Amino acid sequence: MPPHPPPTPNTPLPAPQRVPVHGVALEVQAIAPPHATRARAPMVFLHEGLGSVGLWRQRGQHWPQALCDASGRVGWLYSRQGYGGSDPIPDVRGTGRHGPDYMHRHAWTVLPALLQALGIQQPPLLVGHSDGATIALLYAARHPVAGVVALAPHVFVEDVALRAIAAARDAYLHGDLRARLARHHADVDNAFWQWNDVWLSPAFRTFDIRAECARIRAPLLLVQGEQDEYGTLAQLDAIAMQVPHAQRCVLPDCGHSPHRDQPEALLAACVDFIATVP
């Protein structure tokens, strides 16, 4: 199918809904281009460590909507617990603090239940960014998927990531990061500290999912910016060692968020990849 032109920035999407999963209401938004066919695997977008449904729209562009339109597929966005308009995590810096396996638990417990709640019965096409990309890889290691697009994934911990996350903590406490994030999260402290605390914890230094990646059989597109401030190309190298059939896309003049820094180039690469997926 030839790609369709992306929608204009003002194309309205339906209001997000709250979907109960394991007793927690998660914010979910559907994308349904008029020309999309339900016979093709739906895309499910998984946000970064400080992301949400609302944060996919940046600089007047809604990149997931553009990808759904260009590929003729239905899409779903959702905010994980504690992000966006989803229910917060109780006592997020105490008894509710994440352990090093928090992405494993989401991939293997929460995401399957969410797909069931949304009535998604066929293997989905997962598009994840940063923490969301890691969750997508973990899900694909255990569950059937039509394919995975992993934007700036983390499969082990690098010092460059910890330095950037420590700098984010300083910007949150002493700069304007908290105010900027508060526009996109109902409980901004819940969103920030659940991510920042676990990544900077000593226990997280041993996080490593390379062995899990070796079980991925589905088509896989790995994407990273050359100037990614949260990781190096060693992440893609490590995944490719475990998943030899993975395709790579390294974008110049691009940091940790390819869909914001290089939206057109990323869209073209993803449309080409998705065209090969049922």
mmCIF file of C-alpha atoms in Angstrom:
data_model
loop_
_atom_site.group_PDB
_atom_site.id
_atom_site.type_symbol
_atom_site.label_atom_id
_atom_site.label_comp_id
_atom_site.label_asym_id
_atom_site.label_seq_id
_atom_site.Cartn_x
_atom_site.Cartn_y
_atom_site.Cartn_z
ATOM 1 C CA MET A 1 0.000 0.000 0.000
ATOM 2 C CA PRO A 2 1.468 3.444 -0.867
ATOM 3 C CA PRO A 3 1.843 5.686 2.177
ATOM 4 C CA HIS A 4 -0.910 8.200 2.808
ATOM 5 C CA PRO A 5 -0.027 11.820 3.581
ATOM 6 C CA PRO A 6 0.265 12.538 7.302
ATOM 7 C CA PRO A 7 -2.643 14.368 8.917
ATOM 8 C CA THR A 8 -2.486 18.055 9.648
ATOM 9 C CA PRO A 9 -1.459 18.986 13.207
ATOM 10 C CA ASN A 10 -5.039 20.040 13.977
ATOM 11 C CA THR A 11 -6.690 16.743 13.043
ATOM 12 C CA PRO A 12 -8.749 15.940 16.166
ATOM 13 C CA LEU A 13 -8.397 12.666 18.010
ATOM 14 C CA PRO A 14 -11.066 11.250 20.309
ATOM 15 C CA ALA A 15 -10.715 12.181 23.959
ATOM 16 C CA PRO A 16 -8.725 9.703 26.042
ATOM 17 C CA GLN A 17 -10.687 7.116 27.991
ATOM 18 C CA ARG A 18 -9.859 5.465 31.318
ATOM 19 C CA VAL A 19 -9.603 1.690 31.018
ATOM 20 C CA PRO A 20 -9.443 -0.469 34.193
ATOM 21 C CA VAL A 21 -6.539 -2.929 34.298
ATOM 22 C CA HIS A 22 -5.946 -4.934 37.486
ATOM 23 C CA GLY A 23 -7.947 -2.345 39.446
ATOM 24 C CA VAL A 24 -5.984 0.619 38.046
ATOM 25 C CA ALA A 25 -7.529 3.080 35.574
ATOM 26 C CA LEU A 26 -5.153 3.710 32.669
ATOM 27 C CA GLU A 27 -5.495 6.619 30.250
ATOM 28 C CA VAL A 28 -6.011 5.268 26.711
ATOM 29 C CA GLN A 29 -6.484 7.058 23.401
ATOM 30 C CA ALA A 30 -7.454 5.463 20.088
ATOM 31 C CA ILE A 31 -6.229 6.453 16.630
ATOM 32 C CA ALA A 32 -8.425 5.235 13.794
ATOM 33 C CA PRO A 33 -7.621 6.695 10.361
ATOM 34 C CA PRO A 34 -10.655 6.493 8.025
ATOM 35 C CA HIS A 35 -8.751 4.285 5.580
ATOM 36 C CA ALA A 36 -7.370 1.904 8.237
ATOM 37 C CA THR A 37 -8.253 -1.762 7.958
ATOM 38 C CA ARG A 38 -8.908 -3.880 11.030
ATOM 39 C CA ALA A 39 -7.370 -6.860 9.257
ATOM 40 C CA ARG A 40 -3.873 -5.455 9.809
ATOM 41 C CA ALA A 41 -2.121 -5.656 13.161
ATOM 42 C CA PRO A 42 -2.928 -2.616 15.306
ATOM 43 C CA MET A 43 -0.082 -0.464 16.588
ATOM 44 C CA VAL A 44 0.333 0.058 20.321
ATOM 45 C CA PHE A 45 2.566 2.960 21.378
ATOM 46 C CA LEU A 46 4.558 2.719 24.627
ATOM 47 C CA HIS A 47 5.913 5.990 26.023
ATOM 48 C CA GLU A 48 9.257 6.889 27.574
ATOM 49 C CA GLY A 49 10.131 7.155 31.264
ATOM 50 C CA LEU A 50 8.660 10.653 31.576
ATOM 51 C CA GLY A 51 6.070 10.328 28.801
ATOM 52 C CA SER A 52 2.313 10.023 28.589
ATOM 53 C CA VAL A 53 -0.494 10.013 26.032
ATOM 54 C CA GLY A 54 -0.289 13.802 25.805
ATOM 55 C CA LEU A 55 3.478 13.960 25.408
ATOM 56 C CA TRP A 56 3.392 12.132 22.070
ATOM 57 C CA ARG A 57 2.176 15.451 20.623
ATOM 58 C CA GLN A 58 5.115 17.832 20.438
ATOM 59 C CA ARG A 59 5.832 20.996 18.479
ATOM 60 C CA GLY A 60 2.412 20.908 16.844
ATOM 61 C CA GLN A 61 2.944 17.375 15.517
ATOM 62 C CA HIS A 62 1.396 14.089 16.574
ATOM 63 C CA TRP A 63 3.880 11.522 15.315
ATOM 64 C CA PRO A 64 1.898 8.357 16.243
ATOM 65 C CA GLN A 65 -1.111 9.731 14.378
ATOM 66 C CA ALA A 66 1.066 10.432 11.343
ATOM 67 C CA LEU A 67 2.426 6.868 11.441
ATOM 68 C CA CYS A 68 -1.045 5.335 11.761
ATOM 69 C CA ASP A 69 -2.273 7.427 8.849
ATOM 70 C CA ALA A 70 0.741 6.668 6.659
ATOM 71 C CA SER A 71 0.579 2.933 7.339
ATOM 72 C CA GLY A 72 -3.217 2.550 7.276
ATOM 73 C CA ARG A 73 -3.384 0.988 10.729
ATOM 74 C CA VAL A 74 -5.378 1.538 13.879
ATOM 75 C CA GLY A 75 -3.313 2.671 16.851
ATOM 76 C CA TRP A 76 -3.573 2.863 20.616
ATOM 77 C CA LEU A 77 -1.759 5.183 23.021
ATOM 78 C CA TYR A 78 -1.793 4.717 26.765
ATOM 79 C CA SER A 79 -0.203 6.173 29.878
ATOM 80 C CA ARG A 80 1.311 3.763 32.363
ATOM 81 C CA GLN A 81 0.226 3.988 35.995
ATOM 82 C CA GLY A 82 1.368 7.245 37.533
ATOM 83 C CA TYR A 83 1.676 9.014 34.181
ATOM 84 C CA GLY A 84 -0.616 11.358 32.278
ATOM 85 C CA GLY A 85 -4.233 10.875 33.298
ATOM 86 C CA SER A 86 -3.774 7.359 34.701
ATOM 87 C CA ASP A 87 -4.204 6.527 38.370
ATOM 88 C CA PRO A 88 -1.144 7.359 40.502
ATOM 89 C CA ILE A 89 1.072 4.834 42.253
ATOM 90 C CA PRO A 90 0.325 5.011 46.003
ATOM 91 C CA ASP A 91 3.348 5.992 48.134
ATOM 92 C CA VAL A 92 5.554 6.125 45.040
ATOM 93 C CA ARG A 93 8.721 6.937 46.990
ATOM 94 C CA GLY A 94 8.015 4.476 49.789
ATOM 95 C CA THR A 95 6.157 1.175 49.656
ATOM 96 C CA GLY A 96 5.186 1.830 46.020
ATOM 97 C CA ARG A 97 8.741 2.490 44.841
ATOM 98 C CA HIS A 98 9.712 0.533 41.732
ATOM 99 C CA GLY A 99 12.147 -2.363 41.900
ATOM 100 C CA PRO A 100 14.677 -3.110 39.142
ATOM 101 C CA ASP A 101 12.184 -5.474 37.496
ATOM 102 C CA TYR A 102 9.483 -2.816 36.985
ATOM 103 C CA MET A 103 9.674 -2.993 33.173
ATOM 104 C CA HIS A 104 9.545 -6.803 33.255
ATOM 105 C CA ARG A 105 6.411 -6.682 35.408
ATOM 106 C CA HIS A 106 4.715 -4.185 33.131
ATOM 107 C CA ALA A 107 5.585 -6.132 29.978
ATOM 108 C CA TRP A 108 4.542 -9.498 31.310
ATOM 109 C CA THR A 109 1.577 -8.600 33.534
ATOM 110 C CA VAL A 110 0.070 -5.187 32.776
ATOM 111 C CA LEU A 111 0.457 -4.973 28.997
ATOM 112 C CA PRO A 112 -1.174 -8.363 28.260
ATOM 113 C CA ALA A 113 -4.111 -7.406 30.493
ATOM 114 C CA LEU A 114 -4.452 -4.031 28.781
ATOM 115 C CA LEU A 115 -4.497 -5.610 25.314
ATOM 116 C CA GLN A 116 -7.212 -7.970 26.506
ATOM 117 C CA ALA A 117 -9.217 -5.074 27.949
ATOM 118 C CA LEU A 118 -8.973 -3.255 24.608
ATOM 119 C CA GLY A 119 -10.172 -6.345 22.728
ATOM 120 C CA ILE A 120 -6.892 -6.691 20.800
ATOM 121 C CA GLN A 121 -6.840 -10.382 19.971
ATOM 122 C CA GLN A 122 -4.289 -10.473 17.138
ATOM 123 C CA PRO A 123 -0.578 -9.995 17.804
ATOM 124 C CA PRO A 124 0.032 -6.229 17.961
ATOM 125 C CA LEU A 125 2.732 -4.140 16.342
ATOM 126 C CA LEU A 126 4.505 -2.439 19.252
ATOM 127 C CA VAL A 127 6.142 0.982 18.905
ATOM 128 C CA GLY A 128 8.061 1.891 22.043
ATOM 129 C CA HIS A 129 10.309 4.781 23.054
ATOM 130 C CA SER A 130 13.077 4.490 25.686
ATOM 131 C CA ASP A 131 11.529 2.660 28.688
ATOM 132 C CA GLY A 132 8.591 1.896 26.395
ATOM 133 C CA ALA A 133 10.957 0.332 23.861
ATOM 134 C CA THR A 134 12.454 -1.848 26.573
ATOM 135 C CA ILE A 135 8.976 -2.944 27.650
ATOM 136 C CA ALA A 136 8.124 -3.734 24.014
ATOM 137 C CA LEU A 137 11.229 -5.927 23.691
ATOM 138 C CA LEU A 138 10.390 -7.760 26.909
ATOM 139 C CA TYR A 139 6.811 -8.350 25.759
ATOM 140 C CA ALA A 140 8.024 -9.664 22.388
ATOM 141 C CA ALA A 141 10.368 -12.080 24.154
ATOM 142 C CA ARG A 142 7.375 -13.899 25.668
ATOM 143 C CA HIS A 143 4.330 -13.093 23.517
ATOM 144 C CA PRO A 144 3.505 -13.169 19.800
ATOM 145 C CA VAL A 145 3.820 -9.785 18.101
ATOM 146 C CA ALA A 146 3.534 -8.735 14.465
ATOM 147 C CA GLY A 147 6.668 -6.636 14.890
ATOM 148 C CA VAL A 148 8.461 -4.159 17.131
ATOM 149 C CA VAL A 149 9.791 -0.662 16.494
ATOM 150 C CA ALA A 150 12.199 0.157 19.344
ATOM 151 C CA LEU A 151 13.167 3.830 19.597
ATOM 152 C CA ALA A 152 16.228 4.419 21.812
ATOM 153 C CA PRO A 153 15.826 1.188 23.805
ATOM 154 C CA HIS A 154 17.737 0.352 26.987
ATOM 155 C CA VAL A 155 18.868 -3.261 27.409
ATOM 156 C CA PHE A 156 21.608 -2.613 29.963
ATOM 157 C CA VAL A 157 22.682 0.356 32.072
ATOM 158 C CA GLU A 158 25.293 2.782 30.757
ATOM 159 C CA ASP A 159 27.044 5.522 32.710
ATOM 160 C CA VAL A 160 25.939 8.084 30.133
ATOM 161 C CA ALA A 161 22.304 7.295 30.969
ATOM 162 C CA LEU A 162 22.873 7.656 34.697
ATOM 163 C CA ARG A 163 24.586 11.008 34.216
ATOM 164 C CA ALA A 164 21.678 12.271 32.099
ATOM 165 C CA ILE A 165 19.123 11.017 34.626
ATOM 166 C CA ALA A 166 20.997 12.664 37.492
ATOM 167 C CA ALA A 167 21.006 15.901 35.463
ATOM 168 C CA ALA A 168 17.243 15.518 34.948
ATOM 169 C CA ARG A 169 16.823 15.254 38.721
ATOM 170 C CA ASP A 170 18.714 18.533 39.163
ATOM 171 C CA ALA A 171 16.588 20.199 36.480
ATOM 172 C CA TYR A 172 13.422 18.911 38.168
ATOM 173 C CA LEU A 173 14.436 20.176 41.606
ATOM 174 C CA HIS A 174 16.093 23.442 40.608
ATOM 175 C CA GLY A 175 15.036 24.237 37.035
ATOM 176 C CA ASP A 176 11.874 24.366 34.972
ATOM 177 C CA LEU A 177 11.508 20.652 34.194
ATOM 178 C CA ARG A 178 8.811 20.115 36.815
ATOM 179 C CA ALA A 179 6.695 22.956 35.441
ATOM 180 C CA ARG A 180 7.066 21.700 31.870
ATOM 181 C CA LEU A 181 6.119 18.140 32.781
ATOM 182 C CA ALA A 182 3.195 19.241 34.956
ATOM 183 C CA ARG A 183 1.284 20.189 31.803
ATOM 184 C CA HIS A 184 1.163 16.516 30.810
ATOM 185 C CA HIS A 185 0.749 14.614 34.098
ATOM 186 C CA ALA A 186 -2.080 14.771 36.615
ATOM 187 C CA ASP A 187 0.446 13.963 39.373
ATOM 188 C CA VAL A 188 3.806 15.141 38.083
ATOM 189 C CA ASP A 189 5.754 14.051 41.176
ATOM 190 C CA ASN A 190 4.336 10.553 40.797
ATOM 191 C CA ALA A 191 5.502 10.436 37.193
ATOM 192 C CA PHE A 192 8.982 11.824 37.788
ATOM 193 C CA TRP A 193 10.056 10.028 40.933
ATOM 194 C CA GLN A 194 8.853 6.566 39.923
ATOM 195 C CA TRP A 195 11.308 6.777 37.005
ATOM 196 C CA ASN A 196 14.163 8.749 38.522
ATOM 197 C CA ASP A 197 14.368 6.888 41.829
ATOM 198 C CA VAL A 198 14.664 3.419 40.339
ATOM 199 C CA TRP A 199 17.147 4.352 37.625
ATOM 200 C CA LEU A 200 19.484 6.000 40.140
ATOM 201 C CA SER A 201 19.166 3.199 42.704
ATOM 202 C CA PRO A 202 22.211 0.942 43.273
ATOM 203 C CA ALA A 203 20.081 -2.156 42.609
ATOM 204 C CA PHE A 204 19.317 -1.002 39.068
ATOM 205 C CA ARG A 205 22.965 -1.033 37.974
ATOM 206 C CA THR A 206 22.671 -4.751 37.166
ATOM 207 C CA PHE A 207 19.595 -4.338 34.935
ATOM 208 C CA ASP A 208 20.254 -6.332 31.751
ATOM 209 C CA ILE A 209 17.722 -7.890 29.345
ATOM 210 C CA ARG A 210 20.070 -9.129 26.627
ATOM 211 C CA ALA A 211 19.240 -12.758 27.423
ATOM 212 C CA GLU A 212 15.520 -12.039 27.066
ATOM 213 C CA CYS A 213 16.084 -10.342 23.693
ATOM 214 C CA ALA A 214 17.558 -13.574 22.330
ATOM 215 C CA ARG A 215 14.036 -15.048 22.361
ATOM 216 C CA ILE A 216 12.594 -12.425 19.990
ATOM 217 C CA ARG A 217 11.578 -13.948 16.646
ATOM 218 C CA ALA A 218 9.347 -11.177 15.274
ATOM 219 C CA PRO A 219 10.477 -8.456 12.835
ATOM 220 C CA LEU A 220 12.381 -5.770 14.726
ATOM 221 C CA LEU A 221 13.433 -2.229 13.806
ATOM 222 C CA LEU A 222 15.975 -0.571 16.094
ATOM 223 C CA VAL A 223 16.243 3.227 15.979
ATOM 224 C CA GLN A 224 18.611 5.569 17.756
ATOM 225 C CA GLY A 225 19.928 9.090 17.327
ATOM 226 C CA GLU A 226 23.655 9.650 16.948
ATOM 227 C CA GLN A 227 23.503 12.309 19.684
ATOM 228 C CA ASP A 228 21.351 10.336 22.125
ATOM 229 C CA GLU A 229 22.125 11.787 25.545
ATOM 230 C CA TYR A 230 20.731 8.737 27.370
ATOM 231 C CA GLY A 231 22.533 5.924 25.564
ATOM 232 C CA THR A 232 25.116 4.947 22.993
ATOM 233 C CA LEU A 233 24.904 2.759 19.909
ATOM 234 C CA ALA A 234 26.194 -0.060 22.109
ATOM 235 C CA GLN A 235 22.529 -0.601 22.984
ATOM 236 C CA LEU A 236 21.653 -1.418 19.366
ATOM 237 C CA ASP A 237 24.818 -3.492 18.983
ATOM 238 C CA ALA A 238 23.861 -5.561 22.033
ATOM 239 C CA ILE A 239 20.360 -6.238 20.715
ATOM 240 C CA ALA A 240 21.612 -7.109 17.227
ATOM 241 C CA MET A 241 23.978 -9.680 18.755
ATOM 242 C CA GLN A 242 20.936 -11.433 20.213
ATOM 243 C CA VAL A 243 18.503 -10.755 17.350
ATOM 244 C CA PRO A 244 20.525 -11.060 14.106
ATOM 245 C CA HIS A 245 17.509 -10.344 11.891
ATOM 246 C CA ALA A 246 16.951 -6.916 13.491
ATOM 247 C CA GLN A 247 17.063 -3.901 11.183
ATOM 248 C CA ARG A 248 18.880 -0.749 12.305
ATOM 249 C CA CYS A 249 18.213 2.922 11.669
ATOM 250 C CA VAL A 250 20.732 5.409 13.081
ATOM 251 C CA LEU A 251 19.647 9.034 12.647
ATOM 252 C CA PRO A 252 22.098 11.957 12.468
ATOM 253 C CA ASP A 253 21.377 15.251 14.212
ATOM 254 C CA CYS A 254 19.125 13.363 16.594
ATOM 255 C CA GLY A 255 19.031 12.961 20.363
ATOM 256 C CA HIS A 256 17.053 10.600 22.590
ATOM 257 C CA SER A 257 13.678 11.331 20.974
ATOM 258 C CA PRO A 258 13.776 10.522 17.236
ATOM 259 C CA HIS A 259 10.062 11.248 16.800
ATOM 260 C CA ARG A 260 10.683 14.819 17.970
ATOM 261 C CA ASP A 261 14.148 15.456 16.517
ATOM 262 C CA GLN A 262 13.768 13.732 13.131
ATOM 263 C CA PRO A 263 10.037 13.027 12.662
ATOM 264 C CA GLU A 264 10.042 12.867 8.847
ATOM 265 C CA ALA A 265 13.097 10.599 8.577
ATOM 266 C CA LEU A 266 11.753 8.349 11.311
ATOM 267 C CA LEU A 267 8.318 8.211 9.687
ATOM 268 C CA ALA A 268 9.842 7.121 6.370
ATOM 269 C CA ALA A 269 11.938 4.388 8.010
ATOM 270 C CA CYS A 270 8.986 3.078 10.011
ATOM 271 C CA VAL A 271 6.589 3.080 7.042
ATOM 272 C CA ASP A 272 9.091 1.020 5.027
ATOM 273 C CA PHE A 273 9.491 -1.433 7.902
ATOM 274 C CA ILE A 274 5.786 -1.674 8.674
ATOM 275 C CA ALA A 275 4.993 -2.377 5.021
ATOM 276 C CA THR A 276 6.619 -5.792 5.510
ATOM 277 C CA VAL A 277 4.484 -6.605 8.588
ATOM 278 C CA PRO A 278 1.070 -8.301 8.192
#
